[in-house]
Structures are given as C-alpha cells and as structure tokens.
PDB file of C-alpha atoms in Angstrom:
ATOM      1  CA  MET J  29      75.307 118.449  42.661  1.00 43.00           C
ATOM      2  CA  SER J  30      74.613 119.813  39.232  1.00 43.00           C
ATOM      3  CA  ALA J  31      71.061 120.145  38.060  1.00 45.00           C
ATOM      4  CA  VAL J  32      69.826 117.707  35.462  1.00 44.00           C
ATOM      5  CA  HIS J  33      68.256 119.426  32.458  1.00 46.00           C
ATOM      6  CA  GLU J  34      65.451 117.855  30.492  1.00 43.00           C
ATOM      7  CA  PRO J  35      66.219 117.306  26.810  1.00 44.00           C
ATOM      8  CA  GLN J  36      64.660 119.981  24.674  1.00 45.00           C
ATOM      9  CA  CYS J  37      62.921 117.648  22.214  1.00 44.00           C
ATOM     10  CA  ALA J  38      60.531 120.314  21.041  1.00 40.00           C
ATOM     11  CA  ASP J  39      63.399 122.619  20.082  1.00 42.00           C
ATOM     12  CA  THR J  40      65.326 119.781  18.453  1.00 41.00           C
ATOM     13  CA  PHE J  41      62.518 118.902  16.077  1.00 39.00           C
ATOM     14  CA  ARG J  42      61.151 122.394  15.526  1.00 45.00           C
ATOM     15  CA  PRO J  43      61.171 123.115  11.775  1.00 51.00           C
ATOM     16  CA  ALA J  44      63.363 125.966  10.658  1.00 61.00           C
ATOM     17  CA  PRO J  45      61.471 129.108   9.615  1.00 74.00           C
ATOM     18  CA  VAL J  46      61.163 129.763   5.904  1.00 84.00           C
ATOM     19  CA  THR J  47      62.916 132.967   4.916  1.00 89.00           C
ATOM     20  CA  ALA J  48      61.827 135.367   2.199  1.00 89.00           C
ATOM     21  CA  TRP J  49      65.066 134.641   0.334  1.00 92.00           C
ATOM     22  CA  GLN J  50      64.314 130.914   0.383  1.00 92.00           C
ATOM     23  CA  LEU J  51      60.838 131.572  -0.982  1.00 93.00           C
ATOM     24  CA  PHE J  52      62.352 133.696  -3.738  1.00 94.00           C
ATOM     25  CA  ARG J  53      64.718 130.888  -4.738  1.00 93.00           C
ATOM     26  CA  VAL J  54      61.936 128.287  -4.700  1.00 93.00           C
ATOM     27  CA  TRP J  55      59.603 130.401  -6.817  1.00 92.00           C
ATOM     28  CA  LEU J  56      62.449 131.374  -9.101  1.00 92.00           C
ATOM     29  CA  GLY J  57      62.871 127.677  -9.865  1.00 91.00           C
ATOM     30  CA  ILE J  58      59.145 127.375 -10.545  1.00 90.00           C
ATOM     31  CA  GLY J  59      59.250 130.405 -12.827  1.00 87.00           C
ATOM     32  CA  LEU J  60      62.129 128.924 -14.809  1.00 86.00           C
ATOM     33  CA  GLN J  61      60.118 125.734 -15.376  1.00 83.00           C
ATOM     34  CA  SER J  62      56.638 127.199 -15.865  1.00 77.00           C
ATOM     35  CA  PHE J  63      56.219 126.303 -19.513  1.00 70.00           C
ATOM     36  CA  GLY J  64      52.930 125.030 -20.868  1.00 62.00           C
ATOM     37  CA  GLY J  65      50.508 127.592 -19.500  1.00 65.00           C
ATOM     38  CA  GLY J  66      48.700 128.060 -16.232  1.00 76.00           C
ATOM     39  CA  THR J  67      47.926 124.377 -15.693  1.00 79.00           C
ATOM     40  CA  ALA J  68      51.580 123.347 -15.838  1.00 80.00           C
ATOM     41  CA  THR J  69      52.591 126.194 -13.528  1.00 85.00           C
ATOM     42  CA  LEU J  70      49.889 125.348 -11.005  1.00 87.00           C
ATOM     43  CA  TYR J  71      51.002 121.714 -11.046  1.00 87.00           C
ATOM     44  CA  LEU J  72      54.584 122.792 -10.358  1.00 88.00           C
ATOM     45  CA  ILE J  73      53.480 125.028  -7.491  1.00 91.00           C
ATOM     46  CA  ARG J  74      51.422 122.257  -5.911  1.00 91.00           C
ATOM     47  CA  ARG J  75      54.183 119.667  -6.257  1.00 90.00           C
ATOM     48  CA  THR J  76      56.691 122.073  -4.707  1.00 92.00           C
ATOM     49  CA  VAL J  77      54.745 123.429  -1.742  1.00 93.00           C
ATOM     50  CA  VAL J  78      52.656 120.336  -0.905  1.00 92.00           C
ATOM     51  CA  GLU J  79      54.737 117.310  -1.852  1.00 91.00           C
ATOM     52  CA  ARG J  80      58.329 118.531  -1.728  1.00 92.00           C
ATOM     53  CA  HIS J  81      58.394 121.066   1.126  1.00 92.00           C
ATOM     54  CA  GLY J  82      55.157 120.271   2.972  1.00 92.00           C
ATOM     55  CA  TRP J  83      54.358 123.938   3.520  1.00 93.00           C
ATOM     56  CA  LEU J  84      50.668 123.345   2.751  1.00 92.00           C
ATOM     57  CA  THR J  85      48.381 120.344   2.972  1.00 91.00           C
ATOM     58  CA  ASP J  86      46.268 119.207   0.032  1.00 88.00           C
ATOM     59  CA  GLU J  87      43.204 120.726   1.680  1.00 86.00           C
ATOM     60  CA  GLU J  88      44.894 124.095   2.230  1.00 91.00           C
ATOM     61  CA  PHE J  89      46.179 124.248  -1.340  1.00 92.00           C
ATOM     62  CA  THR J  90      42.724 123.500  -2.746  1.00 87.00           C
ATOM     63  CA  ARG J  91      41.128 126.014  -0.377  1.00 87.00           C
ATOM     64  CA  PHE J  92      43.548 128.729  -1.453  1.00 91.00           C
ATOM     65  CA  TRP J  93      42.812 127.955  -5.103  1.00 88.00           C
ATOM     66  CA  GLY J  94      39.092 128.222  -4.403  1.00 84.00           C
ATOM     67  CA  ILE J  95      39.630 131.680  -2.891  1.00 86.00           C
ATOM     68  CA  CYS J  96      41.516 132.722  -6.032  1.00 86.00           C
ATOM     69  CA  GLN J  97      38.629 131.570  -8.232  1.00 82.00           C
ATOM     70  CA  ILE J  98      36.122 133.942  -6.678  1.00 79.00           C
ATOM     71  CA  ALA J  99      38.497 136.928  -6.620  1.00 77.00           C
ATOM     72  CA  PRO J 100      39.358 139.116  -9.619  1.00 76.00           C
ATOM     73  CA  GLY J 101      42.802 139.054 -11.158  1.00 76.00           C
ATOM     74  CA  ILE J 102      45.212 136.362 -12.310  1.00 84.00           C
ATOM     75  CA  ASN J 103      44.647 133.226 -10.257  1.00 87.00           C
ATOM     76  CA  LEU J 104      48.249 132.002 -10.309  1.00 89.00           C
ATOM     77  CA  LEU J 105      49.479 135.294  -8.898  1.00 90.00           C
ATOM     78  CA  GLY J 106      46.831 135.192  -6.204  1.00 91.00           C
ATOM     79  CA  GLN J 107      47.797 131.632  -5.289  1.00 92.00           C
ATOM     80  CA  THR J 108      51.457 132.618  -5.087  1.00 93.00           C
ATOM     81  CA  ILE J 109      50.666 135.562  -2.819  1.00 93.00           C
ATOM     82  CA  LEU J 110      48.476 133.464  -0.501  1.00 94.00           C
ATOM     83  CA  ILE J 111      51.095 130.741  -0.154  1.00 94.00           C
ATOM     84  CA  GLY J 112      53.940 133.218   0.311  1.00 93.00           C
ATOM     85  CA  ARG J 113      51.932 135.130   2.921  1.00 93.00           C
ATOM     86  CA  LYS J 114      51.142 131.976   4.904  1.00 93.00           C
ATOM     87  CA  VAL J 115      54.693 130.638   4.821  1.00 92.00           C
ATOM     88  CA  GLY J 116      56.758 133.823   5.071  1.00 91.00           C
ATOM     89  CA  GLY J 117      54.448 136.713   5.870  1.00 92.00           C
ATOM     90  CA  VAL J 118      54.246 139.849   3.739  1.00 93.00           C
ATOM     91  CA  PRO J 119      57.963 139.745   2.746  1.00 92.00           C
ATOM     92  CA  GLY J 120      57.518 136.120   1.748  1.00 92.00           C
ATOM     93  CA  ALA J 121      54.523 136.961  -0.432  1.00 93.00           C
ATOM     94  CA  MET J 122      56.443 139.729  -2.205  1.00 94.00           C
ATOM     95  CA  MET J 123      59.545 137.614  -2.802  1.00 94.00           C
ATOM     96  CA  ALA J 124      57.545 134.612  -3.989  1.00 93.00           C
ATOM     97  CA  LEU J 125      55.700 136.784  -6.502  1.00 92.00           C
ATOM     98  CA  LEU J 126      58.959 138.337  -7.707  1.00 93.00           C
ATOM     99  CA  GLY J 127      60.561 134.914  -8.070  1.00 92.00           C
ATOM    100  CA  LEU J 128      57.656 133.636 -10.160  1.00 90.00           C
ATOM    101  CA  LEU J 129      57.379 136.646 -12.466  1.00 89.00           C
ATOM    102  CA  LEU J 130      61.018 137.551 -13.076  1.00 89.00           C
ATOM    103  CA  PRO J 131      62.159 134.525 -15.137  1.00 86.00           C
ATOM    104  CA  SER J 132      58.791 134.181 -16.850  1.00 79.00           C
ATOM    105  CA  ALA J 133      58.899 137.753 -18.109  1.00 82.00           C
ATOM    106  CA  ILE J 134      62.484 137.456 -19.359  1.00 84.00           C
ATOM    107  CA  ILE J 135      61.919 134.093 -21.053  1.00 79.00           C
ATOM    108  CA  THR J 136      58.686 135.274 -22.677  1.00 77.00           C
ATOM    109  CA  VAL J 137      60.436 138.277 -24.195  1.00 79.00           C
ATOM    110  CA  LEU J 138      63.264 136.108 -25.533  1.00 78.00           C
ATOM    111  CA  ILE J 139      60.941 133.451 -26.951  1.00 76.00           C
ATOM    112  CA  THR J 140      58.707 136.054 -28.573  1.00 76.00           C
ATOM    113  CA  ALA J 141      61.712 137.688 -30.203  1.00 74.00           C
ATOM    114  CA  GLY J 142      63.055 134.379 -31.500  1.00 71.00           C
ATOM    115  CA  TYR J 143      59.726 132.896 -32.580  1.00 67.00           C
ATOM    116  CA  ALA J 144      59.364 135.319 -35.481  1.00 66.00           C
ATOM    117  CA  SER J 145      62.334 133.709 -37.246  1.00 67.00           C
ATOM    118  CA  VAL J 146      61.195 130.069 -36.848  1.00 66.00           C
ATOM    119  CA  ARG J 147      57.396 130.220 -36.774  1.00 66.00           C
ATOM    120  CA  ASP J 148      57.021 129.142 -40.434  1.00 67.00           C
ATOM    121  CA  LEU J 149      59.218 126.042 -40.120  1.00 67.00           C
ATOM    122  CA  PRO J 150      57.283 122.715 -40.342  1.00 70.00           C
ATOM    123  CA  MET J 151      59.271 121.336 -37.404  1.00 70.00           C
ATOM    124  CA  MET J 152      58.083 124.183 -35.196  1.00 64.00           C
ATOM    125  CA  ALA J 153      54.458 123.531 -36.143  1.00 65.00           C
ATOM    126  CA  GLN J 154      54.836 119.847 -35.217  1.00 66.00           C
ATOM    127  CA  ALA J 155      56.512 120.713 -31.937  1.00 65.00           C
ATOM    128  CA  LEU J 156      53.656 123.026 -30.958  1.00 65.00           C
ATOM    129  CA  HIS J 157      51.166 120.353 -31.992  1.00 67.00           C
ATOM    130  CA  GLY J 158      52.777 117.934 -29.536  1.00 65.00           C
ATOM    131  CA  VAL J 159      52.737 120.377 -26.641  1.00 66.00           C
ATOM    132  CA  VAL J 160      48.930 120.537 -26.510  1.00 66.00           C
ATOM    133  CA  PRO J 161      48.313 116.862 -25.539  1.00 71.00           C
ATOM    134  CA  ALA J 162      51.003 117.071 -22.856  1.00 69.00           C
ATOM    135  CA  THR J 163      49.374 120.176 -21.396  1.00 69.00           C
ATOM    136  CA  VAL J 164      45.966 118.498 -21.405  1.00 71.00           C
ATOM    137  CA  GLY J 165      47.462 115.483 -19.644  1.00 74.00           C
ATOM    138  CA  LEU J 166      48.919 117.696 -16.926  1.00 71.00           C
ATOM    139  CA  GLY J 167      45.536 119.369 -16.584  1.00 71.00           C
ATOM    140  CA  LEU J 168      43.795 116.032 -16.023  1.00 75.00           C
ATOM    141  CA  LEU J 169      46.364 114.994 -13.430  1.00 74.00           C
ATOM    142  CA  LEU J 170      46.073 118.316 -11.627  1.00 72.00           C
ATOM    143  CA  ALA J 171      42.258 118.158 -11.697  1.00 75.00           C
ATOM    144  CA  TYR J 172      42.373 114.734 -10.055  1.00 73.00           C
ATOM    145  CA  GLN J 173      44.838 115.841  -7.383  1.00 73.00           C
ATOM    146  CA  MET J 174      42.840 118.952  -6.497  1.00 72.00           C
ATOM    147  CA  ALA J 175      39.453 117.221  -6.577  1.00 73.00           C
ATOM    148  CA  ALA J 176      40.602 114.419  -4.273  1.00 74.00           C
ATOM    149  CA  PRO J 177      40.677 116.407  -0.965  1.00 73.00           C
ATOM    150  CA  PRO J 178      37.119 117.838  -1.139  1.00 73.00           C
ATOM    151  CA  ILE J 179      35.754 114.511  -2.378  1.00 74.00           C
ATOM    152  CA  ALA J 180      37.474 112.687   0.494  1.00 76.00           C
ATOM    153  CA  GLU J 181      36.107 115.221   2.985  1.00 73.00           C
ATOM    154  CA  SER J 182      32.606 114.824   1.561  1.00 71.00           C
ATOM    155  CA  ARG J 183      32.911 111.043   1.794  1.00 73.00           C
ATOM    156  CA  LYS J 184      33.587 111.375   5.526  1.00 73.00           C
ATOM    157  CA  GLU J 185      30.291 113.253   5.857  1.00 71.00           C
ATOM    158  CA  GLY J 186      28.412 110.286   4.412  1.00 72.00           C
ATOM    159  CA  ARG J 187      26.650 109.513   1.160  1.00 75.00           C
ATOM    160  CA  PRO J 188      24.548 112.735   1.054  1.00 75.00           C
ATOM    161  CA  GLY J 189      27.665 114.899   1.279  1.00 73.00           C
ATOM    162  CA  LEU J 190      29.414 112.909  -1.443  1.00 74.00           C
ATOM    163  CA  ILE J 191      26.386 113.111  -3.746  1.00 79.00           C
ATOM    164  CA  PHE J 192      26.124 116.848  -3.132  1.00 76.00           C
ATOM    165  CA  SER J 193      29.809 117.434  -3.999  1.00 76.00           C
ATOM    166  CA  VAL J 194      29.606 115.351  -7.161  1.00 77.00           C
ATOM    167  CA  ALA J 195      26.419 117.187  -8.167  1.00 80.00           C
ATOM    168  CA  LEU J 196      28.186 120.535  -7.766  1.00 77.00           C
ATOM    169  CA  LEU J 197      31.156 119.258  -9.759  1.00 74.00           C
ATOM    170  CA  LEU J 198      29.115 117.979 -12.684  1.00 78.00           C
ATOM    171  CA  GLY J 199      26.484 120.710 -12.513  1.00 79.00           C
ATOM    172  CA  SER J 200      28.990 123.542 -12.718  1.00 79.00           C
ATOM    173  CA  ALA J 201      30.704 121.902 -15.699  1.00 77.00           C
ATOM    174  CA  LEU J 202      27.393 121.492 -17.526  1.00 79.00           C
ATOM    175  CA  LEU J 203      26.270 125.038 -16.771  1.00 77.00           C
ATOM    176  CA  VAL J 204      29.457 126.555 -18.163  1.00 74.00           C
ATOM    177  CA  GLY J 205      30.062 124.096 -21.008  1.00 78.00           C
ATOM    178  CA  LEU J 206      26.536 123.581 -22.353  1.00 78.00           C
ATOM    179  CA  VAL J 207      24.479 126.540 -21.180  1.00 76.00           C
ATOM    180  CA  GLY J 208      27.259 129.123 -21.292  1.00 78.00           C
ATOM    181  CA  ALA J 209      26.522 130.436 -17.812  1.00 75.00           C
ATOM    182  CA  PRO J 210      28.828 133.196 -16.512  1.00 77.00           C
ATOM    183  CA  ILE J 211      31.755 131.664 -14.653  1.00 73.00           C
ATOM    184  CA  ILE J 212      31.601 134.162 -11.794  1.00 72.00           C
ATOM    185  CA  GLY J 213      27.915 133.371 -11.325  1.00 77.00           C
ATOM    186  CA  VAL J 214      28.592 129.636 -11.215  1.00 74.00           C
ATOM    187  CA  LEU J 215      31.424 130.064  -8.718  1.00 75.00           C
ATOM    188  CA  TRP J 216      29.496 132.322  -6.388  1.00 76.00           C
ATOM    189  CA  GLY J 217      26.380 130.193  -6.807  1.00 79.00           C
ATOM    190  CA  THR J 218      28.105 126.945  -5.890  1.00 76.00           C
ATOM    191  CA  GLY J 219      29.743 128.699  -2.949  1.00 75.00           C
ATOM    192  CA  ALA J 220      26.355 129.884  -1.689  1.00 79.00           C
ATOM    193  CA  LEU J 221      24.848 126.412  -2.121  1.00 77.00           C
ATOM    194  CA  SER J 222      27.720 124.871  -0.170  1.00 76.00           C
ATOM    195  CA  ALA J 223      27.258 127.391   2.638  1.00 77.00           C
ATOM    196  CA  VAL J 224      23.522 126.637   2.835  1.00 77.00           C
ATOM    197  CA  TRP J 225      24.239 122.902   2.773  1.00 73.00           C
ATOM    198  CA  ALA J 226      26.716 123.202   5.655  1.00 73.00           C
ATOM    199  CA  TRP J 227      24.261 125.368   7.615  1.00 74.00           C
ATOM    200  CA  GLN J 228      21.473 122.810   7.188  1.00 74.00           C
ATOM    201  CA  ARG J 229      23.714 119.962   8.286  1.00 71.00           C
ATOM    202  CA  ALA J 230      24.843 121.964  11.333  1.00 70.00           C
ATOM    203  CA  ARG J 231      21.202 122.519  12.323  1.00 69.00           C
ATOM    204  CA  LYS J 232      20.453 118.809  12.113  1.00 67.00           C
ATOM    205  CA  THR J 233      23.518 117.825  14.127  1.00 64.00           C
ATOM    206  CA  PRO J 234      22.586 117.408  17.815  1.00 59.00           C
TER     207      PRO J 234
END
C-alpha cells in the first residue's frame, strides 16, 4: 500500500525569492520615471515596494526613511540601499542602486544639453511654472502617507502617545521653519525625546 503524502501547502504558497536582476529592473523603471525631484521619486519608490510588490510594510518604509534622515548622504540613495538589502541582500542593494542611478544620470545629461536651446522660450517658462504645484501636491500626498503609520501606532498607545507624536511633528516644523534650528539637531533631538518617552512608558508598564 503506497504511503499517503500530506499536501505541501507551505511550499505551494511560499513567495518566490526576489532576485537582484528583478530589483534592477524594478528600480530601472523607477529611475526612468523619477521626474519632479526627490519627493516624486520617493513617492514612486513607496508605491512600488509597499503597494505594488508588498516587499515592505508602511511601518518599515517609514522606519527606513527615518534612518536615512539621521545619516549623512543622499536620503534617496540610502533608502534604495536599505530596501534592496532587505529584499535581495547585498547584491540586491547594489543592483537597485544601479537601476535607480543609471537612467537618471543619462536623462539628466540629455535634458541639460537640450535645455540650453529652449530655456528662453515662453512656453518652456510656463511649463516649468506648472511643474511646481504638481510637485508640491505629490509632497503633500507623500507626507500624509508616511505620517499615517506612526500616528496610527501612537493612537494605539492612547491619548498621551498621540499628543506626544503630534507635538514632535509640529514642534520640529516650527523649530526649523521659524527659529532656523539645525536640521540634524532637530532630528537627533526628536529621536532622543522619543527614546526617553518609550523608556518612561516601559517603566510604568507593569
């Protein structure tokens, strides 16, 4: 009598590993669309890795972006490396970075070379004038999407946690916008305050 084998459900539904070549192709597509500055590129990255492929959760994406804020260098490159490293290891990080930079560098050179011949045309000035509101709109949408996870997490902690998060959000904006405080100081300061806040709450938790 032949043995009866259990169905391998876990193997059936196990997601396929992400290869470095796949990461290169995904980030190549992002690089080809990354017009409009850092905000537009970050929005594209988030939509691709969180919403389309599900490689990161909202919380992970926001956490990675927070790490990039307190580290020197270009934040978008740091975010790309962190995501590539998590999804595909060191080869994935290298291929993701190459995919992002390669089309951007080529397109920038071509646009810069061609802009000299059309920069004085009135139509070009109007076109550039219309790009700014669109970029600001993307920035507002991205700010909402990235602020939602920490706000939701703070809401779960109760009203004190929510008030504390909102105070950090508004306080950091006022310090930089009105007082002109150094950005690195604000970032490290809010990080330290959050750590102290979490430590105090842990002490009070039975």
